[in-house]
mmCIF file of C-alpha atoms in Angstrom:
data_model
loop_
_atom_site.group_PDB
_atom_site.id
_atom_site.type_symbol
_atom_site.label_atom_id
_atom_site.label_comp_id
_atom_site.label_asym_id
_atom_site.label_seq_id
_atom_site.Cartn_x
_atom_site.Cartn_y
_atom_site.Cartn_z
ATOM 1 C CA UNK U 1 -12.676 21.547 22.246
ATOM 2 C CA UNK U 2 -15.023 23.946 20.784
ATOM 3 C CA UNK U 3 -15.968 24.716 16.660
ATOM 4 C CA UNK U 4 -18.894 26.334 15.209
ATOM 5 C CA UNK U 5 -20.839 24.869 12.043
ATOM 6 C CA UNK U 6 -21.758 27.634 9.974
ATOM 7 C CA UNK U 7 -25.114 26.642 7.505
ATOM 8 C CA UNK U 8 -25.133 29.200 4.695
ATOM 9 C CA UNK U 9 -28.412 28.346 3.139
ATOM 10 C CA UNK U 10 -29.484 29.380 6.396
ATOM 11 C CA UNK U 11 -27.102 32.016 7.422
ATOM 12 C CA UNK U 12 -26.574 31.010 10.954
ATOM 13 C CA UNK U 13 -24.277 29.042 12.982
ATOM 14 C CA UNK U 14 -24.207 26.338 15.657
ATOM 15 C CA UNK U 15 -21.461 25.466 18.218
ATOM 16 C CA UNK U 16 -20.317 22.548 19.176
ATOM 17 C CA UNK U 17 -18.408 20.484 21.167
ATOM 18 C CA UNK U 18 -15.452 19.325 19.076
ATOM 19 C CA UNK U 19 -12.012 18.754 18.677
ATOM 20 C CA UNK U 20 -11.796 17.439 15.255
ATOM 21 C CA UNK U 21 -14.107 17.199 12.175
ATOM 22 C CA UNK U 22 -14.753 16.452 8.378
ATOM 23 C CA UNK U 23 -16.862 16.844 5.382
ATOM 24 C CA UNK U 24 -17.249 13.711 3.112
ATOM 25 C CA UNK U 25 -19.722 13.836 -0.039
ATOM 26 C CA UNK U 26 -21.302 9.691 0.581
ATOM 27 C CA UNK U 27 -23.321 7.861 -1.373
ATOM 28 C CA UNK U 28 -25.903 5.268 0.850
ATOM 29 C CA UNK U 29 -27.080 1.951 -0.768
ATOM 30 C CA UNK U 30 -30.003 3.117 -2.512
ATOM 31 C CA UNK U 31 -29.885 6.834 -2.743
ATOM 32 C CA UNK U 32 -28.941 8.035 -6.230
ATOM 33 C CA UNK U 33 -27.159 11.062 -4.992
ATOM 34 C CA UNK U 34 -24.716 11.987 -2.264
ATOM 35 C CA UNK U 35 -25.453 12.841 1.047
ATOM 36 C CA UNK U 36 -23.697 16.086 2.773
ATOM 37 C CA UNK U 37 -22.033 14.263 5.685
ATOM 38 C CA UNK U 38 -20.256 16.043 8.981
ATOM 39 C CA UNK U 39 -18.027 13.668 11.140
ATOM 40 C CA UNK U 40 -16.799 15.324 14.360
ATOM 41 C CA UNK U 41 -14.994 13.651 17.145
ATOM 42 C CA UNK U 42 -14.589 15.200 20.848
ATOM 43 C CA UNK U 43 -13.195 13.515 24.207
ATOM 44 C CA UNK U 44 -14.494 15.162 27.678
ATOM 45 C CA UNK U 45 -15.130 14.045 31.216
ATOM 46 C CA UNK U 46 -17.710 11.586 30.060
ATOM 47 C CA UNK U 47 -14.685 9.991 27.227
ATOM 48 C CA UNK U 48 -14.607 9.998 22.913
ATOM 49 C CA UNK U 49 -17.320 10.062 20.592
ATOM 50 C CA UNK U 50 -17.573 10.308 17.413
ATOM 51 C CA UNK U 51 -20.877 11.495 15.578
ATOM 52 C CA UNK U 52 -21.438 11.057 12.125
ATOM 53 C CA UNK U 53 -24.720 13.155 10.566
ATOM 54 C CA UNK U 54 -26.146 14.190 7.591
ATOM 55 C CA UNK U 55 -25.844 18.287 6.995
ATOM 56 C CA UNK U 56 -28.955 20.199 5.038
ATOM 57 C CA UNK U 57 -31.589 18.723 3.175
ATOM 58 C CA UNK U 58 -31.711 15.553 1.842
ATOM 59 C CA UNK U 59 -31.456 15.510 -2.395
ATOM 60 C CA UNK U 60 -34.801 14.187 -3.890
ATOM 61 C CA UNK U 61 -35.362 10.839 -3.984
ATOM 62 C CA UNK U 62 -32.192 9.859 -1.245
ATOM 63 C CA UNK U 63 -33.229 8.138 2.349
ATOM 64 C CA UNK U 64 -32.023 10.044 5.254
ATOM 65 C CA UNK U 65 -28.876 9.533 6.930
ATOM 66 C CA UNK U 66 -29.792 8.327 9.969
ATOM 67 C CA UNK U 67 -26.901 9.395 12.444
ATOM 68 C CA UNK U 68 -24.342 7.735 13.885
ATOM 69 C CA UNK U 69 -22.724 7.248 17.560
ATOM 70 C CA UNK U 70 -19.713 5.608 18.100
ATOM 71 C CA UNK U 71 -17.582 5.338 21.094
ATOM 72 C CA UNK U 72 -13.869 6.410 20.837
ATOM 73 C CA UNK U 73 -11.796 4.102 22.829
ATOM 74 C CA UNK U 74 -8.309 5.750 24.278
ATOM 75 C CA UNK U 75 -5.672 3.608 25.704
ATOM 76 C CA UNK U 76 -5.300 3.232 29.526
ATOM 77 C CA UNK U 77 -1.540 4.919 29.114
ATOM 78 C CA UNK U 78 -2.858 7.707 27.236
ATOM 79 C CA UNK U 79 -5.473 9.632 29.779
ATOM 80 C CA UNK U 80 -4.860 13.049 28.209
ATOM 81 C CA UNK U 81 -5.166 12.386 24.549
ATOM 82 C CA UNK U 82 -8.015 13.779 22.117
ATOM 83 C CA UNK U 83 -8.710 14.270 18.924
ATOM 84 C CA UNK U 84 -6.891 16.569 16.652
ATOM 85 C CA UNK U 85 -6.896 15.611 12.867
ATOM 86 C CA UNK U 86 -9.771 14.295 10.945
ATOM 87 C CA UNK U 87 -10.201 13.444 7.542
ATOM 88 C CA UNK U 88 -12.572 11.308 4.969
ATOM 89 C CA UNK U 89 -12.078 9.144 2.334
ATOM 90 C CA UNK U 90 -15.083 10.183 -0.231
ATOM 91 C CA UNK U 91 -13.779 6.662 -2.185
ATOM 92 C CA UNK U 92 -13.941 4.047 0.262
ATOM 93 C CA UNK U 93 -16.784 5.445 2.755
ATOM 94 C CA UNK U 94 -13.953 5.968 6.041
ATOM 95 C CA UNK U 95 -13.205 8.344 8.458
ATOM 96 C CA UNK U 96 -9.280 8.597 9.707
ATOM 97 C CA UNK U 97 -8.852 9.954 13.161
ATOM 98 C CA UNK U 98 -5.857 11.382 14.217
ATOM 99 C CA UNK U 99 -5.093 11.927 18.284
ATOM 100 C CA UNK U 100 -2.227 13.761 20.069
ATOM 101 C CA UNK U 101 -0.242 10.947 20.795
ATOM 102 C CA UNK U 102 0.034 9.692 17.412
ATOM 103 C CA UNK U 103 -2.986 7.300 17.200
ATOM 104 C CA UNK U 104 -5.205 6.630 14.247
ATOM 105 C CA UNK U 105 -8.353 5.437 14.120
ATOM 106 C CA UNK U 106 -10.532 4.281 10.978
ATOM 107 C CA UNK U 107 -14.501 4.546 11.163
ATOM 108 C CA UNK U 108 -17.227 3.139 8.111
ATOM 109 C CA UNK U 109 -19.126 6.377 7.455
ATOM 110 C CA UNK U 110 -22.368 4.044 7.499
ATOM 111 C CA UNK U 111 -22.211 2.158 10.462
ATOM 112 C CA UNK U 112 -20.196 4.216 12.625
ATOM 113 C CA UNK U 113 -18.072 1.112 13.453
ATOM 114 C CA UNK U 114 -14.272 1.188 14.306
ATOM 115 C CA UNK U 115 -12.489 -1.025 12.024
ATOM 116 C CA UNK U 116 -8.499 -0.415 13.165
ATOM 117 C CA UNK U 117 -6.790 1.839 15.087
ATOM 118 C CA UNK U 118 -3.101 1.782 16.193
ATOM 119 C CA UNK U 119 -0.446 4.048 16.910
ATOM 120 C CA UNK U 120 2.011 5.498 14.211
ATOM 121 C CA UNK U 121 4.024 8.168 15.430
ATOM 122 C CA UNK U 122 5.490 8.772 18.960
ATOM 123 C CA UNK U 123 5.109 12.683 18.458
ATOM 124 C CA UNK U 124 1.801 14.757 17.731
ATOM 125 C CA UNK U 125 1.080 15.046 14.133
ATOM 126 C CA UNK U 126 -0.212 18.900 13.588
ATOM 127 C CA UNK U 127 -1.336 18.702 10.433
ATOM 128 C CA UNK U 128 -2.997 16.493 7.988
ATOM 129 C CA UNK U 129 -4.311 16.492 4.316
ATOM 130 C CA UNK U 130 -6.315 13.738 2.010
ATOM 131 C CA UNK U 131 -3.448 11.835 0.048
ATOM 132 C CA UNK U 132 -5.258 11.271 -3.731
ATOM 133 C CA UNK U 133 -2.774 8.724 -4.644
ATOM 134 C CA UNK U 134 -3.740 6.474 -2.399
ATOM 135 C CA UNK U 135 -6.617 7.399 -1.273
ATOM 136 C CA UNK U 136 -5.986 8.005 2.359
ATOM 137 C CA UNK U 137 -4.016 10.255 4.623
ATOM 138 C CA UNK U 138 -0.835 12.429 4.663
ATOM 139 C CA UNK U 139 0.368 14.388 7.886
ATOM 140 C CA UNK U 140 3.564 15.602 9.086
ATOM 141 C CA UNK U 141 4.627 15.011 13.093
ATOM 142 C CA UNK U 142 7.136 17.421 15.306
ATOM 143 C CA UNK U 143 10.182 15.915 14.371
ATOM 144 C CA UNK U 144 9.097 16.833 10.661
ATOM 145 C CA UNK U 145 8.174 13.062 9.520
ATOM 146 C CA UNK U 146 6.132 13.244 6.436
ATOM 147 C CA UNK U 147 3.398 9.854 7.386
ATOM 148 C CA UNK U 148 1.123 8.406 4.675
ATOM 149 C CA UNK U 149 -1.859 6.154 5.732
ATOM 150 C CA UNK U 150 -3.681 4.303 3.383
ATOM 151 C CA UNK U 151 -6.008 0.986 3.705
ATOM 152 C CA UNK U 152 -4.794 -2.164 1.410
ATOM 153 C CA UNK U 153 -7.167 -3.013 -0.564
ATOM 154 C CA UNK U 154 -6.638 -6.559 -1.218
ATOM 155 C CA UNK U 155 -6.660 -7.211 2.851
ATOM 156 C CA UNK U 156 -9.161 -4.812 4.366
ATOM 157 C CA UNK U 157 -12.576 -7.016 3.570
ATOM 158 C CA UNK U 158 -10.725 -10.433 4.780
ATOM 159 C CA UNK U 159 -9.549 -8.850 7.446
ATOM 160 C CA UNK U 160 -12.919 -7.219 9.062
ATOM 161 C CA UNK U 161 -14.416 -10.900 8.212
ATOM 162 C CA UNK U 162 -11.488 -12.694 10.280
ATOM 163 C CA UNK U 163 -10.428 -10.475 12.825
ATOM 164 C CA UNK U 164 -13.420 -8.291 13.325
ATOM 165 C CA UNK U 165 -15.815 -11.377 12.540
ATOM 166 C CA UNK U 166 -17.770 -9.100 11.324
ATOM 167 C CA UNK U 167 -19.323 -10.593 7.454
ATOM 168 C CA UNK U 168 -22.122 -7.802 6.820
ATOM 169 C CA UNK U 169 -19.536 -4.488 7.396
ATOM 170 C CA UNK U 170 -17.399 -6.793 4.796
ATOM 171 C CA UNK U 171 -20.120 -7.149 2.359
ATOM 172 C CA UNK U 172 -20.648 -3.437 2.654
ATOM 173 C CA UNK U 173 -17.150 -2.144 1.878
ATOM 174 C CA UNK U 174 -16.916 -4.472 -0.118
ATOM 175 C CA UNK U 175 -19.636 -3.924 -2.277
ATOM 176 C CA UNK U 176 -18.797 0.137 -1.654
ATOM 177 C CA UNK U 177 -15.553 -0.141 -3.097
ATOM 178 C CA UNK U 178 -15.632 -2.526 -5.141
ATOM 179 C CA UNK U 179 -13.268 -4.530 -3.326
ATOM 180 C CA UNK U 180 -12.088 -8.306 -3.305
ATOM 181 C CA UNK U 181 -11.904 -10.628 -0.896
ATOM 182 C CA UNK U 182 -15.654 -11.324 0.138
ATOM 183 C CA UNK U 183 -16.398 -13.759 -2.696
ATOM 184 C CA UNK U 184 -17.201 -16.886 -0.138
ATOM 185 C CA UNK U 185 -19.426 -14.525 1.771
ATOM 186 C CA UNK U 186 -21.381 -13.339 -1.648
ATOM 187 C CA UNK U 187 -21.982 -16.741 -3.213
ATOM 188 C CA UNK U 188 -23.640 -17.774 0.112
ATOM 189 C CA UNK U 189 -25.772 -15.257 0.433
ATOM 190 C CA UNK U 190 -26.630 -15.475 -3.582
ATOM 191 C CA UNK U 191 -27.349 -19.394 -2.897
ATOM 192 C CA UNK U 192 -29.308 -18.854 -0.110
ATOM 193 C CA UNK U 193 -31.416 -16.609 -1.369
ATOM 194 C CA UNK U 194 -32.050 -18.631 -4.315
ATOM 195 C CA UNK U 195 -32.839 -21.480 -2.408
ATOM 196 C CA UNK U 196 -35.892 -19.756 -0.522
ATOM 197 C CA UNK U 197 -37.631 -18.282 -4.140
ATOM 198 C CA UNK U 198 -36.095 -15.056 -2.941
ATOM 199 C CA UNK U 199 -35.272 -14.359 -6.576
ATOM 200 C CA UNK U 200 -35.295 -10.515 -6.531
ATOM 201 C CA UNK U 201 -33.071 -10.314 -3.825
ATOM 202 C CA UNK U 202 -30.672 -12.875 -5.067
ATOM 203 C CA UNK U 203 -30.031 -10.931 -8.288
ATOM 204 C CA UNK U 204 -29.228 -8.365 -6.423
ATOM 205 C CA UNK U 205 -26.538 -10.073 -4.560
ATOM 206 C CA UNK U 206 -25.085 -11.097 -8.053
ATOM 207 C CA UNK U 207 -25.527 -7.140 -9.138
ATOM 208 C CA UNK U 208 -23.753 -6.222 -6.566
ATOM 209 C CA UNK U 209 -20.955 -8.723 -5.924
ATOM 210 C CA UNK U 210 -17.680 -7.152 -6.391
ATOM 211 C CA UNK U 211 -15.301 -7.836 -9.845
ATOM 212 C CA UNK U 212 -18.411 -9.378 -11.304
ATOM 213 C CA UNK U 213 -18.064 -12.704 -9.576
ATOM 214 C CA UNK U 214 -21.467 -13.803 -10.204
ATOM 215 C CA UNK U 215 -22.420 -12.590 -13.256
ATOM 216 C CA UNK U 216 -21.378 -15.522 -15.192
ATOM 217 C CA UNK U 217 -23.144 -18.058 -17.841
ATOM 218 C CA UNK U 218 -24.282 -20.556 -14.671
ATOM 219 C CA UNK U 219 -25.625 -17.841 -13.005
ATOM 220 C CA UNK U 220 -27.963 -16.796 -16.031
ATOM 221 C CA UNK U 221 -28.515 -20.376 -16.966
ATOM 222 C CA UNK U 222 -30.181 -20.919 -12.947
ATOM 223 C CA UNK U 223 -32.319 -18.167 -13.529
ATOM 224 C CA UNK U 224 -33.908 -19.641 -16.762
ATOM 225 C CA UNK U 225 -34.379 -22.800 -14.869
ATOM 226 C CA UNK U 226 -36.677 -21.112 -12.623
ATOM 227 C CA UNK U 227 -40.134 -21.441 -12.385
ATOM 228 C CA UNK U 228 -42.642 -18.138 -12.978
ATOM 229 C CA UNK U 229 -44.648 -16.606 -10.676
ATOM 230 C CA UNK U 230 -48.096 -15.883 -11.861
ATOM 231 C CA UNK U 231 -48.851 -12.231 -12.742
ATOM 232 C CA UNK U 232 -44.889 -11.444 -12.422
ATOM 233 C CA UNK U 233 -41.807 -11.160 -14.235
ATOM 234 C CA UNK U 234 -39.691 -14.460 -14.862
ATOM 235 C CA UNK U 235 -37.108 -14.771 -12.515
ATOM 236 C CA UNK U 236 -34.861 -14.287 -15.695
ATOM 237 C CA UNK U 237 -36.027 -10.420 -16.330
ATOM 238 C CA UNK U 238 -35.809 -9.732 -12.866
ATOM 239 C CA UNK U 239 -32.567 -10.244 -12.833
ATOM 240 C CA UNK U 240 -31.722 -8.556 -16.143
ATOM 241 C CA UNK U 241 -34.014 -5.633 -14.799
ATOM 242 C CA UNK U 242 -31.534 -5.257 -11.738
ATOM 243 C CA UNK U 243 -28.955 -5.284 -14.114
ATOM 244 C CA UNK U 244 -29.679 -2.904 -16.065
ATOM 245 C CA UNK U 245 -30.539 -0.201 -13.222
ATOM 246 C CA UNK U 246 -26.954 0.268 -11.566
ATOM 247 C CA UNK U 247 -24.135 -1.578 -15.254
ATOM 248 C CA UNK U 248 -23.665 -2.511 -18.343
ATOM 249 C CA UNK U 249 -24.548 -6.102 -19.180
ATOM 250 C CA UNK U 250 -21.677 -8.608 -20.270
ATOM 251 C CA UNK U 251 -20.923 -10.082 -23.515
ATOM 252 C CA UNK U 252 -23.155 -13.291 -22.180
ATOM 253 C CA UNK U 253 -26.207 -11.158 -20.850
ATOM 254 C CA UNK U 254 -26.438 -9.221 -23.330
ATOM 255 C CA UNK U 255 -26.945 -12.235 -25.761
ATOM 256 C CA UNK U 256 -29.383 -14.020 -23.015
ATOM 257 C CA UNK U 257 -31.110 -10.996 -22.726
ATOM 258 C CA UNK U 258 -31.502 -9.856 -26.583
ATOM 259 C CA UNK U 259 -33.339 -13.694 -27.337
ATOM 260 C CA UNK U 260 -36.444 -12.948 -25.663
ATOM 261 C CA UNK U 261 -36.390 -9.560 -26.568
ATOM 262 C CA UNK U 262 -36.275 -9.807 -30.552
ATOM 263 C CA UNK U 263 -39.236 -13.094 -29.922
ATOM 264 C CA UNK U 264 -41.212 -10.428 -28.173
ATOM 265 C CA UNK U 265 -40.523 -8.043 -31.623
ATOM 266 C CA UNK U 266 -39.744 -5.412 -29.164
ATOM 267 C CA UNK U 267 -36.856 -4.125 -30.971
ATOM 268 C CA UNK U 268 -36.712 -1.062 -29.988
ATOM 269 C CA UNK U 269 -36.008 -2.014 -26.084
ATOM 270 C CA UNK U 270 -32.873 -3.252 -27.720
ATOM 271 C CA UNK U 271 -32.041 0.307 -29.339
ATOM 272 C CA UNK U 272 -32.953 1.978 -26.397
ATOM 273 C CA UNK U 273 -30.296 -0.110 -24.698
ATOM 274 C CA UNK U 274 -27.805 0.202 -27.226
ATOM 275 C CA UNK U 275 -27.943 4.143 -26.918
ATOM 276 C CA UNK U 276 -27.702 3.961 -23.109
ATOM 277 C CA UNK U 277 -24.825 1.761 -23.382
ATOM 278 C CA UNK U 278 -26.705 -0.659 -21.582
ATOM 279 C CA UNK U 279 -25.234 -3.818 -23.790
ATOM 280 C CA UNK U 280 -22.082 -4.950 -24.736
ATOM 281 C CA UNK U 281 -21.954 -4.762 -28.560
ATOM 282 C CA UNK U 282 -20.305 -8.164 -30.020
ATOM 283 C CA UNK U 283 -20.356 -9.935 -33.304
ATOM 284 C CA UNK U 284 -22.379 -12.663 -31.711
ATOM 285 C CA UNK U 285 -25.034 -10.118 -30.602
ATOM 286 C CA UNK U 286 -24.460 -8.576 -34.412
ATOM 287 C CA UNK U 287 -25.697 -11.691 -35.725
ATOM 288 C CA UNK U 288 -28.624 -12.590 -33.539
ATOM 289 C CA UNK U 289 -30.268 -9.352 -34.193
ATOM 290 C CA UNK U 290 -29.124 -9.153 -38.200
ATOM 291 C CA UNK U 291 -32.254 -11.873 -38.325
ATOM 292 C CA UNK U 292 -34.889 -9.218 -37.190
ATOM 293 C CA UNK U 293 -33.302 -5.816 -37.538
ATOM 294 C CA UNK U 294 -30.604 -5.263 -40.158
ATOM 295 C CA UNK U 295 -30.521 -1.518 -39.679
ATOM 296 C CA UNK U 296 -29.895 -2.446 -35.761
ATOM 297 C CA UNK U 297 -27.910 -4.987 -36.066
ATOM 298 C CA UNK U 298 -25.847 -2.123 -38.256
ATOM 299 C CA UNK U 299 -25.444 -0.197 -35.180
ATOM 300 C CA UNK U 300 -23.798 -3.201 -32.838
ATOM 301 C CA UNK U 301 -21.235 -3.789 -35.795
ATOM 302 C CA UNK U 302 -20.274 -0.464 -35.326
ATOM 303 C CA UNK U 303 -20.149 -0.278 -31.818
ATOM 304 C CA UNK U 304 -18.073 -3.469 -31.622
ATOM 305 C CA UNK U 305 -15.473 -2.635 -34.489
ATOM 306 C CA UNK U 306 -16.801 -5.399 -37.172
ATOM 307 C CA UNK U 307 -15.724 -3.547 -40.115
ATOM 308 C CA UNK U 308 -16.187 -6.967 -42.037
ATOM 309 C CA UNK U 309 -19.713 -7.513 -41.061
ATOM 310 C CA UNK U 310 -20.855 -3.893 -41.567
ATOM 311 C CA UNK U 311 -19.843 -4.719 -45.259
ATOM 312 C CA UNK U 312 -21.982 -7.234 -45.505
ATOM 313 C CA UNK U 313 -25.377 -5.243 -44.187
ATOM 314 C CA UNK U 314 -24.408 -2.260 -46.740
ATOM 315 C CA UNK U 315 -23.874 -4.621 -49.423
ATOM 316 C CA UNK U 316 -27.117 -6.558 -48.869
#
């Protein structure tokens, strides 16, 4: 197999060994922009590969892509198949990998690592297209079978911690995508982390932990239970700090959070976070702030759809 990538920033062109490839816009852990990435796959004398890299420049302020190598396994029965569909799921961070005798594979952009692949359709399928719906795959075979592919979402992280034993690529997608199914996994780590003063790095876990699983009342009552370091930030802020960089707070941390704030009489942090959209405006949060701030605590009425209690603050 043989393609050419064409750069037109730099108006030239590269060959390359290939049989199938893909473009996928993907965001690392860390970067706060996409990275250009070009997945191609190719089988010779020496067998599969499939190379994963980062095209062009970098954006400011993202990490390199550093690339990836993976090794394309093709069954014994099957010493004449290749490559011949590709495409990439910009949602959930895969590659799908389509050969001439019907196989598909599925790669994590990040790692490079193989997470299924089985067969699903005895005759070639010639042409495939990125299914929105479901966020996978649609191709149609010889015999004119329309396939769809798609992962399930509520079984992919259980299943690459059971069957591919594999608990850090299930932390990964499952942080990626927001997925269930690594909660065990999560509120180890968090607890471990804890355990060793590691308090930065276990409010990150809880940041990150998919559906919100940590960010609870307990969570925010541990951190208030913890000791400060000399010449740093409570444990507490930390983790409100890491909050605030990637969501929204909760109802609950937004309350936690406003306390120390309005004792500090640095008010306007608070209205600085209200018009980010930083907090979650609630009656509760109303009244806490309608001691030090009526003319802010105005605003979270509003927000929250009190009409009752912005009443009162005009009438007073």
């Amino acid at each position: 197999g043989a393609m050419q990538l064409y750069s037109v920033d730099r108006n030239v062109s590269q060959p390359i060994e290939g049989h199938a490839a893909a473009f996928v816009p993907f965001k690392m852990e860390g970067n706060k922009s996409n990275s250009n990435i070009f997945a191609f796959s190719v089988r010779n004398q020496t067998g599969g590969k499939l190379h994963i890299i980062e095209v062009g420049a970098p954006s400011e302020g993202n990490s390199n892509f550093a690339k990836k190598t993976a090794d394309v396994f093709f069954p014994p029965e099957a010493p004449n198949d290749f490559p011949v569909a590709m495409q990439a799921s910009k949602e959930h961070g895969l590659i799908y990998m389509i050969t001439k005798y019907g196989y598909i594979h599925l790669y994590d952009i990040e790692s490079g690592k193989c997470i299924y692949m089985n067969r699903i359709s005895g005759d070639t399928i010639f042409v495939t297209a990125p299914h929105e719906a479901s966020n996978g795959i649609i191709g149609v075979n010889r015999k004119g079978q329309v396939l769809s592919v798609s992962i399930d979402e509520e079984n992919i992280v259980p299943y690459i911690t059971t069957t591919l034993k594999d608990p850090e690529l299930a932390l990964k997608v499952s942080v990626r995508c927001n997925l269930a199914g690594a909660e065990e996994l999560f509120v180890r780590r968090f607890n471990m982390l804890f355990g060793q003063g590691q308090y930065s790095e276990a409010a990150k876990v809880a940041a990150s932990a998919p559906k919100g699983i940590l960010r609870t009342p307990q969570t925010i009552q541990r951190f208030q239970q913890c000791p400060s370091q000399a010449g740093q930030a409570s444990p507490l802020l930390q983790y409100f700090s890491i909050l605030l960089e990637t969501s929204q707070l909760n109802k609950a941390e937004s309350l936690e959070l406003a306390r120390p704030v309005l004792q500090q009489g640095r008010n306007q942090l608070l209205e600085k976070w209200l018009v980010e959209g930083k907090l979650e405006c609630s009656e509760e949060l109303g009244d806490l702030i309608k001691a030090h701030d009526s003319t802010l605590a105005l605003s979270v009425y509003l927000r929250a759809n009190i009409p009752n209690k912005v009443c009162q603050v005009f009438c007073n």
